[in-house]
mmCIF file of C-alpha atoms and ligand atoms in Angstrom:
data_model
loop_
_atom_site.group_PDB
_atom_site.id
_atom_site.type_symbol
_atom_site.label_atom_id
_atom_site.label_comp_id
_atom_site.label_asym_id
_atom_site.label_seq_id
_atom_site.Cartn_x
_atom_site.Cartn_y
_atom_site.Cartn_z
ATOM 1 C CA UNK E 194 4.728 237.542 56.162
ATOM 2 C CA UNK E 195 3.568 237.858 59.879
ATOM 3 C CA UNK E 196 4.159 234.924 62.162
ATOM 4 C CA UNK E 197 0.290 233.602 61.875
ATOM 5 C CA UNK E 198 0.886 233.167 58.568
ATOM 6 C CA UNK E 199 2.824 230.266 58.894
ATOM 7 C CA UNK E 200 1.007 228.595 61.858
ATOM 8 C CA UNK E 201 -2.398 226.445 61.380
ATOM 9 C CA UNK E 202 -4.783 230.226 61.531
ATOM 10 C CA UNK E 203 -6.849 230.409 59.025
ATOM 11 C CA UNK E 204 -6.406 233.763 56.499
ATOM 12 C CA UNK E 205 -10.495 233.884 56.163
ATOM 13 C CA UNK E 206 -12.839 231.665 58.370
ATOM 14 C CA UNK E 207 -17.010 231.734 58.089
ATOM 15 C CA UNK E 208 -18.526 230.056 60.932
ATOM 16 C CA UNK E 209 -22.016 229.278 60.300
ATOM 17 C CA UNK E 210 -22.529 232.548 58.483
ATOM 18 C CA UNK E 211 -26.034 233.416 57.648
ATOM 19 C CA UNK E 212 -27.693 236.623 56.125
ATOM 20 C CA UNK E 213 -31.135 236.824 55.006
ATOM 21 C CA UNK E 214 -33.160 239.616 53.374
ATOM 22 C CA UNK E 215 -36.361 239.321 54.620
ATOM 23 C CA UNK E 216 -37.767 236.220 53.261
ATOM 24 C CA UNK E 217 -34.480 235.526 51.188
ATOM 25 C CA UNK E 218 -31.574 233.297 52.622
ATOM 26 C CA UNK E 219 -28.975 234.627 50.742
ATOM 27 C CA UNK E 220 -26.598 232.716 52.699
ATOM 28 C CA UNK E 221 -27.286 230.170 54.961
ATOM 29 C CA UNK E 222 -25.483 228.705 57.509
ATOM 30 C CA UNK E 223 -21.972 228.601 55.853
ATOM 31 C CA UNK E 224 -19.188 227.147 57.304
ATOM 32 C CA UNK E 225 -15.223 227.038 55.791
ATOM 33 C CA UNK E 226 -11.618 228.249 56.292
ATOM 34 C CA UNK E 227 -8.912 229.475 53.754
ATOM 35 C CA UNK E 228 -5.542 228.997 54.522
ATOM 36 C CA UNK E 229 -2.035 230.026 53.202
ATOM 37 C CA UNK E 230 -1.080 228.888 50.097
ATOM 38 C CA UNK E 231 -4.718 228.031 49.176
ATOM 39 C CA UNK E 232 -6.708 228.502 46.210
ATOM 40 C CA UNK E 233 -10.383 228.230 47.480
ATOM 41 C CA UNK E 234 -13.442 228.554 44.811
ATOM 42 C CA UNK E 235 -17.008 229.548 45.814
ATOM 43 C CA UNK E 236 -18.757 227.598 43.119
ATOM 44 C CA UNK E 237 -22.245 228.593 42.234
ATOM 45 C CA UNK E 238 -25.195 229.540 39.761
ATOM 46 C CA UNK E 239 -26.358 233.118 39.733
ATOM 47 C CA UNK E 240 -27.760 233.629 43.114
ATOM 48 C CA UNK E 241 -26.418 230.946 45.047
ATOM 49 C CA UNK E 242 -25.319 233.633 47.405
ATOM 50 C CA UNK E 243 -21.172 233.521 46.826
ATOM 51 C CA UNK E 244 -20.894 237.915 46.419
ATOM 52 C CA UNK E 245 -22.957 238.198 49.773
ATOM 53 C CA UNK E 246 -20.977 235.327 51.803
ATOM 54 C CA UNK E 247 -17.821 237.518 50.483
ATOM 55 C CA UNK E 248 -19.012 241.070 51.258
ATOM 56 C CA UNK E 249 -19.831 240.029 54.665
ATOM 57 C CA UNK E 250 -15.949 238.739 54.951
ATOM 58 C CA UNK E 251 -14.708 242.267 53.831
ATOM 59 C CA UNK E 252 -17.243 243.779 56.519
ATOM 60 C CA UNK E 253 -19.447 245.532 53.682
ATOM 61 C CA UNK E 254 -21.923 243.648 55.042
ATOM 62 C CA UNK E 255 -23.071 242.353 58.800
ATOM 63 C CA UNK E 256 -24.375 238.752 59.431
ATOM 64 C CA UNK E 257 -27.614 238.230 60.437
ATOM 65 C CA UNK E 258 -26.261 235.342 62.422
ATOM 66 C CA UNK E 259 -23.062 233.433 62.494
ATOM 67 C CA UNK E 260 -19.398 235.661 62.351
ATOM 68 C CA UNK E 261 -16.900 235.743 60.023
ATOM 69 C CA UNK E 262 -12.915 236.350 60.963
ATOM 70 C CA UNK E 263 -9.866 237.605 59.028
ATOM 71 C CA UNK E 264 -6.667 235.807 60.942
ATOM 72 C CA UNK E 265 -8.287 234.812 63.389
ATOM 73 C CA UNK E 266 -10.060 238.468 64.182
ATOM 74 C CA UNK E 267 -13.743 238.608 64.060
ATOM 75 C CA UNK E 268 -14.477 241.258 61.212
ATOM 76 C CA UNK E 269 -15.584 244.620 63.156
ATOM 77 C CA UNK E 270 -15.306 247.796 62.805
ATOM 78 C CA UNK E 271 -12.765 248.044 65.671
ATOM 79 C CA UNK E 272 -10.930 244.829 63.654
ATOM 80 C CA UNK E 273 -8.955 247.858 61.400
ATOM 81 C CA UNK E 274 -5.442 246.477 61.688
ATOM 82 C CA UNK E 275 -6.022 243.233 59.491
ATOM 83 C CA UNK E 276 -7.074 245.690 56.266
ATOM 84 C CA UNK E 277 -3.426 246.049 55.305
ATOM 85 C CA UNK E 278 -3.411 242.198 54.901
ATOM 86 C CA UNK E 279 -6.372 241.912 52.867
ATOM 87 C CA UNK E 280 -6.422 242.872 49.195
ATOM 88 C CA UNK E 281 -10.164 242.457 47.124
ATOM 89 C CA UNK E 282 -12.079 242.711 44.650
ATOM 90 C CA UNK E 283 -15.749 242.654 44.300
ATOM 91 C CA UNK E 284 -18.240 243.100 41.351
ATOM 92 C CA UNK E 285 -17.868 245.724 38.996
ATOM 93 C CA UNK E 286 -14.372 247.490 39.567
ATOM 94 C CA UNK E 287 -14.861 251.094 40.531
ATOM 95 C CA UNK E 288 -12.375 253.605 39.290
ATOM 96 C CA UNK E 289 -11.626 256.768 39.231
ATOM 97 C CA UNK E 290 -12.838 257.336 35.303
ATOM 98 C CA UNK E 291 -10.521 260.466 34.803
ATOM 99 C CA UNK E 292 -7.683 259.180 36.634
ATOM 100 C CA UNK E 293 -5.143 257.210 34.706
ATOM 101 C CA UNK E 294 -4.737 253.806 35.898
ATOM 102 C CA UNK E 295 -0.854 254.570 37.435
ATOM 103 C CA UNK E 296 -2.868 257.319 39.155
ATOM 104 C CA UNK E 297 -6.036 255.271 40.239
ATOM 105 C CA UNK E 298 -3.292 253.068 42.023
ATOM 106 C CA UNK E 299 -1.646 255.851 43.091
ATOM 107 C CA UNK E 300 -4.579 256.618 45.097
ATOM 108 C CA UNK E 301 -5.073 253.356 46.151
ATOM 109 C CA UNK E 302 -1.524 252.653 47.404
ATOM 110 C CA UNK E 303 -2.102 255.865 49.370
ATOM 111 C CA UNK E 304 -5.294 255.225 51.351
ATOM 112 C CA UNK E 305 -3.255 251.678 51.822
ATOM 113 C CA UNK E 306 -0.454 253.616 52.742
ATOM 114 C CA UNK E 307 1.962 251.677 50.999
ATOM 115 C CA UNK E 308 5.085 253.176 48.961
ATOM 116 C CA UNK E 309 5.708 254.253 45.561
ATOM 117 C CA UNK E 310 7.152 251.389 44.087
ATOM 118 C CA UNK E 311 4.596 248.964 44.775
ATOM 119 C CA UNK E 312 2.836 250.288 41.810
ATOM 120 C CA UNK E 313 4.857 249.553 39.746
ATOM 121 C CA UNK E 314 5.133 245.677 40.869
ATOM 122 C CA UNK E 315 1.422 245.752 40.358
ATOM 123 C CA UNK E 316 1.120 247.639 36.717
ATOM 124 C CA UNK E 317 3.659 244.582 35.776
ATOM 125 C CA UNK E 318 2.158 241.778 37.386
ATOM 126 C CA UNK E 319 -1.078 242.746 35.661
ATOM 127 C CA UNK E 320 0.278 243.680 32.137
ATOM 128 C CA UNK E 321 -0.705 246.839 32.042
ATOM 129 C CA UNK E 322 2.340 248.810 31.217
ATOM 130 C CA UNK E 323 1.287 250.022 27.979
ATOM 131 C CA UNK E 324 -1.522 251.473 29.805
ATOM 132 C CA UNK E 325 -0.651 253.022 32.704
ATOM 133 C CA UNK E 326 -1.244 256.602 31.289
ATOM 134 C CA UNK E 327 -4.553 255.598 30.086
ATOM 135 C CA UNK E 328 -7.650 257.319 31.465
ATOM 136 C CA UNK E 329 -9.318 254.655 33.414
ATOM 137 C CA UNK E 330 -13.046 255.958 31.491
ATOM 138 C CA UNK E 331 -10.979 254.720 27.886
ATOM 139 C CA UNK E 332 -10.522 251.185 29.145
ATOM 140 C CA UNK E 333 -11.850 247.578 27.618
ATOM 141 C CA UNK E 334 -13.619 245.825 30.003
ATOM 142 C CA UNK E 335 -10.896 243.307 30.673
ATOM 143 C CA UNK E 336 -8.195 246.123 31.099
ATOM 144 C CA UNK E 337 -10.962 247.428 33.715
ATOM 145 C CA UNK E 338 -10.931 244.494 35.044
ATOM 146 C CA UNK E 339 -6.969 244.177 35.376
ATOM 147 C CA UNK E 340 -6.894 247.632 36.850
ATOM 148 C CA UNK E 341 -9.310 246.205 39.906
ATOM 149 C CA UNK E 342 -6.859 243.020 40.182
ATOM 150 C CA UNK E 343 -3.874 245.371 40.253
ATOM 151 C CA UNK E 344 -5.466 247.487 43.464
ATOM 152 C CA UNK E 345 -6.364 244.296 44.992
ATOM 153 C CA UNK E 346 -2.727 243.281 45.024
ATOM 154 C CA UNK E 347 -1.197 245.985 45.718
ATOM 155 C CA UNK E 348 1.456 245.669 48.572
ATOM 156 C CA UNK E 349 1.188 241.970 48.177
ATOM 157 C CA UNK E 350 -1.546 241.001 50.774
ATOM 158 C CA UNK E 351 -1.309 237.508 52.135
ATOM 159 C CA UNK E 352 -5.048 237.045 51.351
ATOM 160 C CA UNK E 353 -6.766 238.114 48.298
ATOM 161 C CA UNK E 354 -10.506 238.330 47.905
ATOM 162 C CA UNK E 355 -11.763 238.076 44.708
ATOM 163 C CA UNK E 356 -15.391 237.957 43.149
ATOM 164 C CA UNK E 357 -15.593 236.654 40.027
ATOM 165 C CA UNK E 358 -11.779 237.430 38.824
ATOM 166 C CA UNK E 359 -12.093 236.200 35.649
ATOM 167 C CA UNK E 360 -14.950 238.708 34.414
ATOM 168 C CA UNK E 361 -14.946 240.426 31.568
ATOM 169 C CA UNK E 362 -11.355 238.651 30.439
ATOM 170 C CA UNK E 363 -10.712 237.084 26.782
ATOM 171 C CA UNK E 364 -9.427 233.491 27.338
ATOM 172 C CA UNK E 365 -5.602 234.484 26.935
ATOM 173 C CA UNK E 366 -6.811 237.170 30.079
ATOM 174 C CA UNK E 367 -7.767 234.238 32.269
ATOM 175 C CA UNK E 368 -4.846 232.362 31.521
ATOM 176 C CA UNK E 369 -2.729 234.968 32.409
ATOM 177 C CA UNK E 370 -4.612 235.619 35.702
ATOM 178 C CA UNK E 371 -4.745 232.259 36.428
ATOM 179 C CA UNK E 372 -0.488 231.781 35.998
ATOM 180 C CA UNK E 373 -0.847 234.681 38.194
ATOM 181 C CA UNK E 374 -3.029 233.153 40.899
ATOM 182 C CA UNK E 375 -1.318 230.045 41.300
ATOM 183 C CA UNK E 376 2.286 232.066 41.540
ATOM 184 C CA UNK E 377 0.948 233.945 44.371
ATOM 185 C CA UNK E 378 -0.561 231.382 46.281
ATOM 186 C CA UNK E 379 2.337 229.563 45.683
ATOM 187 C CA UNK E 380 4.280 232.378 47.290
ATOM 188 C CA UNK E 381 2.003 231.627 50.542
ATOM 189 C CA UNK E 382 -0.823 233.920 49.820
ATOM 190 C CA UNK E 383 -4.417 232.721 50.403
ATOM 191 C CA UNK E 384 -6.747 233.233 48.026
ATOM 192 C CA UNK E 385 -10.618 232.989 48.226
ATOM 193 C CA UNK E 386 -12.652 233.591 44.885
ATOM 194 C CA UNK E 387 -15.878 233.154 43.498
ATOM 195 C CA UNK E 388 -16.872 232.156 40.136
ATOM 196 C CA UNK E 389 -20.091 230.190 37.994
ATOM 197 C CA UNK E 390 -17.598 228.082 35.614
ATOM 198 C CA UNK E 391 -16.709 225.032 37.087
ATOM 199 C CA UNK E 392 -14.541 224.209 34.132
ATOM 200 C CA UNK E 393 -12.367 227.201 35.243
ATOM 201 C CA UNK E 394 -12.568 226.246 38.783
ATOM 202 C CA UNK E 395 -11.155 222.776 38.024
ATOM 203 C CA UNK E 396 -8.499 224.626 36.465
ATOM 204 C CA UNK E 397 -6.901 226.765 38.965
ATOM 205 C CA UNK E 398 -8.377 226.245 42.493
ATOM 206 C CA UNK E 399 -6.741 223.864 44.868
ATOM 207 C CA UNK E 400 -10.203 223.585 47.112
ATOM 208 C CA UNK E 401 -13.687 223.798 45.756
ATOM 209 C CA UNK E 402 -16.948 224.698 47.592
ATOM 210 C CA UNK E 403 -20.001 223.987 46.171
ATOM 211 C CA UNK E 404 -22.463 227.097 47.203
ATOM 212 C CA UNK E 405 -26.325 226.490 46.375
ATOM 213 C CA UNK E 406 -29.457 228.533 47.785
ATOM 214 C CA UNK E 407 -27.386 229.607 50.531
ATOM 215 C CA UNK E 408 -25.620 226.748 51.318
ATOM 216 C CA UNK E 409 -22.507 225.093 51.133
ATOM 217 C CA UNK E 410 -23.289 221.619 49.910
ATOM 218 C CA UNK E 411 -20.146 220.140 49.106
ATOM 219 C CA UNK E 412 -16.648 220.632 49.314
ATOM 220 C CA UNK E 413 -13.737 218.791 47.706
ATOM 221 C CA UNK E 414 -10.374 218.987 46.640
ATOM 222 C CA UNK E 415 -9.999 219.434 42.983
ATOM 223 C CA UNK E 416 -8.517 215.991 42.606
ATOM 224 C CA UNK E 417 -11.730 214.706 44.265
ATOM 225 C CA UNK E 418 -13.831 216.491 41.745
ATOM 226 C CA UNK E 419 -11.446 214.676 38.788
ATOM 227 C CA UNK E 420 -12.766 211.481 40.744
ATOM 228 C CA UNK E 421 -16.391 212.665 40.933
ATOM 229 C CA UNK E 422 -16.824 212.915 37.144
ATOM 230 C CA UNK E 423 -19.310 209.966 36.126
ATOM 231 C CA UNK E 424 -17.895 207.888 33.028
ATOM 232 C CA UNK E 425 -19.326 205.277 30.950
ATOM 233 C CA UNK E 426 -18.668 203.104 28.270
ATOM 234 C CA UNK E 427 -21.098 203.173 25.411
ATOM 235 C CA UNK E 428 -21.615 200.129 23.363
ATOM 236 C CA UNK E 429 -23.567 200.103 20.082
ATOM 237 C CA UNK E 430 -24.178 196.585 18.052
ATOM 238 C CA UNK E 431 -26.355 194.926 15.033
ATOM 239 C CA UNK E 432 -28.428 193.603 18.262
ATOM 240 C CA UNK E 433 -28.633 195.386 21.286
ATOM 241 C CA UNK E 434 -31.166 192.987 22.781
ATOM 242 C CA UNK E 435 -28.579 190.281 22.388
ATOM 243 C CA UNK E 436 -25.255 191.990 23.128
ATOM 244 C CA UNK E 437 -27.203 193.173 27.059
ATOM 245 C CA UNK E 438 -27.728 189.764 27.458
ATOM 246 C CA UNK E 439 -24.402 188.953 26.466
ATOM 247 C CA UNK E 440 -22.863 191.579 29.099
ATOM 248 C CA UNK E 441 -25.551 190.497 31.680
ATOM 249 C CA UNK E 442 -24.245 186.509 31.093
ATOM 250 C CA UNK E 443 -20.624 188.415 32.150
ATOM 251 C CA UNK E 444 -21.969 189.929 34.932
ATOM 252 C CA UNK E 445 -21.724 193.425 33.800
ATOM 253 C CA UNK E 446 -25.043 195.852 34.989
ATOM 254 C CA UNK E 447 -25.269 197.238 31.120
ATOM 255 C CA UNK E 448 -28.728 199.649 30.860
ATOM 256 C CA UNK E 449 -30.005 200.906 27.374
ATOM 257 C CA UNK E 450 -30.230 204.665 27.229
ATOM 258 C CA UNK E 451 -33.300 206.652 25.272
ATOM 259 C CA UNK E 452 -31.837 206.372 22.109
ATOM 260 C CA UNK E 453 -30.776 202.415 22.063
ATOM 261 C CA UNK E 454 -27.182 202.981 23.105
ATOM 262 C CA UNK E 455 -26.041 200.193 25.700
ATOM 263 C CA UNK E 456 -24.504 201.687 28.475
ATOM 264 C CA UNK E 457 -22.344 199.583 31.806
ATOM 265 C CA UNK E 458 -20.390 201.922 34.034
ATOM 266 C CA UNK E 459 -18.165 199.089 36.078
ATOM 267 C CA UNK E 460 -14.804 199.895 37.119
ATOM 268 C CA UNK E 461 -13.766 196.885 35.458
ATOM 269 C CA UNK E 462 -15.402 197.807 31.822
ATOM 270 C CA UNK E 463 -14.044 201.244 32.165
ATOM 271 C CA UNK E 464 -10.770 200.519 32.516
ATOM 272 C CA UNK E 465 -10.294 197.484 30.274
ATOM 273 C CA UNK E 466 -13.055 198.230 27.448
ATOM 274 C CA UNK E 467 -11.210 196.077 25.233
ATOM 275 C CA UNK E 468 -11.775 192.956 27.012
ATOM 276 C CA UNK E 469 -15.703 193.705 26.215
ATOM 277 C CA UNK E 470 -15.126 194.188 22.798
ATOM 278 C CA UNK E 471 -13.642 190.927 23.021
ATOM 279 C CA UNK E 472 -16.154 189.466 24.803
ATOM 280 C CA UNK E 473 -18.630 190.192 22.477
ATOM 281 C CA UNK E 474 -17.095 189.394 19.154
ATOM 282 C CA UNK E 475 -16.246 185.920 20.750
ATOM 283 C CA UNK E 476 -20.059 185.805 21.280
ATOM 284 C CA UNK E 477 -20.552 186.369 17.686
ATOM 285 C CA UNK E 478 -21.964 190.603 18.281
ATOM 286 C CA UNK E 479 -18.992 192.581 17.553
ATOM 287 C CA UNK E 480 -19.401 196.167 18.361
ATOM 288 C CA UNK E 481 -19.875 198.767 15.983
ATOM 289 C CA UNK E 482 -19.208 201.556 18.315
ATOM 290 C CA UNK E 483 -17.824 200.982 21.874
ATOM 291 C CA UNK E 484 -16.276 204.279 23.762
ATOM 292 C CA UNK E 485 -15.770 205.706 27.061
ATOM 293 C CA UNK E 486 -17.282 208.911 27.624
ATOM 294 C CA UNK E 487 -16.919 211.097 30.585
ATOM 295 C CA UNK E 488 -19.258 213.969 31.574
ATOM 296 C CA UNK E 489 -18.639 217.228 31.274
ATOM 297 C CA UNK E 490 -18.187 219.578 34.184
ATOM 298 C CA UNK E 491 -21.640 221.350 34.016
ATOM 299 C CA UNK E 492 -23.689 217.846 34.527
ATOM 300 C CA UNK E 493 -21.648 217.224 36.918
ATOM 301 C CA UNK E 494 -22.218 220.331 38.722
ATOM 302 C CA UNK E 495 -25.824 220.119 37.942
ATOM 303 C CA UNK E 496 -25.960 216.582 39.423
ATOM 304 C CA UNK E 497 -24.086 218.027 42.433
ATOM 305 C CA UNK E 498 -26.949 220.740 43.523
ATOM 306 C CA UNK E 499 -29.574 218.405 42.371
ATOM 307 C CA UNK E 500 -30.523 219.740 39.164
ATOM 308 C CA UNK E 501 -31.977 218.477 36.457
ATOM 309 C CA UNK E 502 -29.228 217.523 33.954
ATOM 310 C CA UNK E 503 -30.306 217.605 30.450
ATOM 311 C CA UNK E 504 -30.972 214.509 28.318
HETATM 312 P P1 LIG J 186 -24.317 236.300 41.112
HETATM 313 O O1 LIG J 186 -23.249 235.442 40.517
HETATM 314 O O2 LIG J 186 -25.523 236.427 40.257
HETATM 315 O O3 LIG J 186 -23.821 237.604 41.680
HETATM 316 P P2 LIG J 186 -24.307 235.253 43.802
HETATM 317 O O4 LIG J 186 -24.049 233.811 44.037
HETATM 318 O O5 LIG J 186 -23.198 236.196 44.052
HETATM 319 O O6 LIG J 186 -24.877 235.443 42.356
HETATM 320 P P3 LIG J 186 -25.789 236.888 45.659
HETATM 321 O O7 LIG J 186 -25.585 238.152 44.871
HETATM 322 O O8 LIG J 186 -25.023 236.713 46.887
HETATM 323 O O9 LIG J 186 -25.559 235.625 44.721
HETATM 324 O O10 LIG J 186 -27.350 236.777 45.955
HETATM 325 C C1 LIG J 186 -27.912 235.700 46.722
HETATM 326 C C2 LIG J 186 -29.406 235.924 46.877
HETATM 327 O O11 LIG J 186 -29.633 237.018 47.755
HETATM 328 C C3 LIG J 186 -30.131 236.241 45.589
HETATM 329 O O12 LIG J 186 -31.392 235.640 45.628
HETATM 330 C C4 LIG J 186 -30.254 237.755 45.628
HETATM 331 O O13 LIG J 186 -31.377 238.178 44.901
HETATM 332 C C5 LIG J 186 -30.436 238.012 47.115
HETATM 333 N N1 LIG J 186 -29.933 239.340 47.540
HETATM 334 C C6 LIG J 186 -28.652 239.755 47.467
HETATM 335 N N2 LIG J 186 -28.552 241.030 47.951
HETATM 336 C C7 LIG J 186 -29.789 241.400 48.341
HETATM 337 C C8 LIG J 186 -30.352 242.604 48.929
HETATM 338 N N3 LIG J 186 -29.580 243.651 49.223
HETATM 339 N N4 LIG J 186 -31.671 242.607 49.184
HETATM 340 C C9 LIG J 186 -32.437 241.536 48.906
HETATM 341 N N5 LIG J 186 -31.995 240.386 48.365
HETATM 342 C C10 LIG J 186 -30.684 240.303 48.075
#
């Protein structure tokens, strides 16, 4: 690793990046920083504008306003010596479809200038041994997809840029990726990606940004977003008129949902349900049903951007 590396510069930085087509603000106004050793997630629905906010890092595309740096160099075309730092991959993987995938990297270690060997450190990291003579046209979609992760790492670049990584991947795929992922960044390597499945997020990034219409709307830690999950504890009696009154007498805030469940999301109920059980068999209303149910990681994130979350 070069000296910046291990001092406070950021591996990617967007200051107030902004591009708009026409009418459409495909990104606006995004601000962040990913640093060594960092997993950072682009979170987002389909459109929120995470593939544009990354094509303008990798210099595929210019800002409209706003600037985007790589180390602490604003991306330009006169920017070239940062490249051999940067591995990516965006959208579909292109290949060579006639090429094997040992000589798609080939080519790819060669326009990166890097030697022989590191091919080979990349066929293994990305399981693909068995196919390295393989045309890259014969491929499954997740071997494909492999291929693209293995170019992106090749020569070990201390920050990968990845769009969607886990595309196109059967779940033991993503696991292995994400073993992968956390190894490298581990090793010191920064990693930005982007992806729609918060579930997956919560899994393997270290920092999540929330990315909606254009703009970043939140961004937490992925222990914050453990903390962000809304629970409750769900009561069900013989007489729900009787057992809110009960929990009201207590001085618990209980609310009766659509379908006549009683519902009290205190600290103190949440973490001690057992003392409300007790409370209301005491009170002659023993519960028939009384459990603590947390929401799942899509209501969250549609509570997060504001979104309707389904009954
Ligand atoms: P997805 O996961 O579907 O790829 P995304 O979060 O990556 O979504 P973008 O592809 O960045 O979103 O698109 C953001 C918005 O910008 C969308 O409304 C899209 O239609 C629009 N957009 C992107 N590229 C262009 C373009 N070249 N011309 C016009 N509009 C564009």
């Amino acid at each position: 690793m070069t000296s910046d590396a291990s001092t406070d510069t950021p591996a990617a930085r967007f200051r107030d990046l902004a591009k708009h087509y026409g009418d459409v603000r495909a990104v606006d106004g995004i601000s962040l920083e990913v640093k060594a050793g960092e997993i950072y997630a682009l979170l987002g629905l389909n459109g929120a504008g995470k593939t544009t906010a990354i094509r303008t890092l990798l210099g595929m595309i210019k800002p409209s306003a706003g600037s985007v740096e790589l180390f602490g160099q604003t991306v330009s075309p006169q920017a070239a010596t940062v490249w051999s730092r940067v591995g990516f991959l965006v959208e579909t993987p292109a290949s060579y479809p006639e090429l094997t995938v040992a000589e798609n990297l080939k080519v790819m270690a060669r326009l990166k200038r890097l030697p022989a060997n590191t091919i080979e450190t990349a066929i293994a990291q990305l399981g693909l041994q068995s196919y390295a003579r393989r045309r890259a046209r014969d491929l499954s979609l997740g071997n494909q997809q492999r291929l693209g992760l293995a170019k992106a790492l090749l020569g070990q670049p201390q920050l990968l840029v990845l769009d969607e990584p886990a595309n196109g991947l059967d779940p033991a795929g993503v696991n292995e990726i994400r073993q992968l992922l956390k190894t490298l960044a581990a090793q010191g390597t920064a990693i930005l990606l982007s992806s729609h499945i918060l579930a997956e997020v919560a899994r393997l990034a270290t920092r999540i940004g929330i990315i909606h219409r254009g703009k970043l709307i939140t961004e937490m830690t992925a222990e914050d977003l453990h903390e962000k999950v809304a629970r409750r504890l769900e009561i069900r009696t013989r007489d729900q008129d009787s057992a809110a009154w009960i929990l009201r007498q207590a001085g618990h805030q209980p609310h009766t949902t659509s379908d006549g469940a009683i519902t009290v999301e205190g600290a103190q109920a949440l973490e001690f349900p057992d003392q409300i059980a007790t409370l209301l068999v005491d009170a002659g209303c023993p519960p028939l049903h009384l459990a603590v149910h947390t929401e799942d990681l899509e209501t969250l994130f549609l509570r997060l951007t504001g979104q309707e979350v389904p009954a």
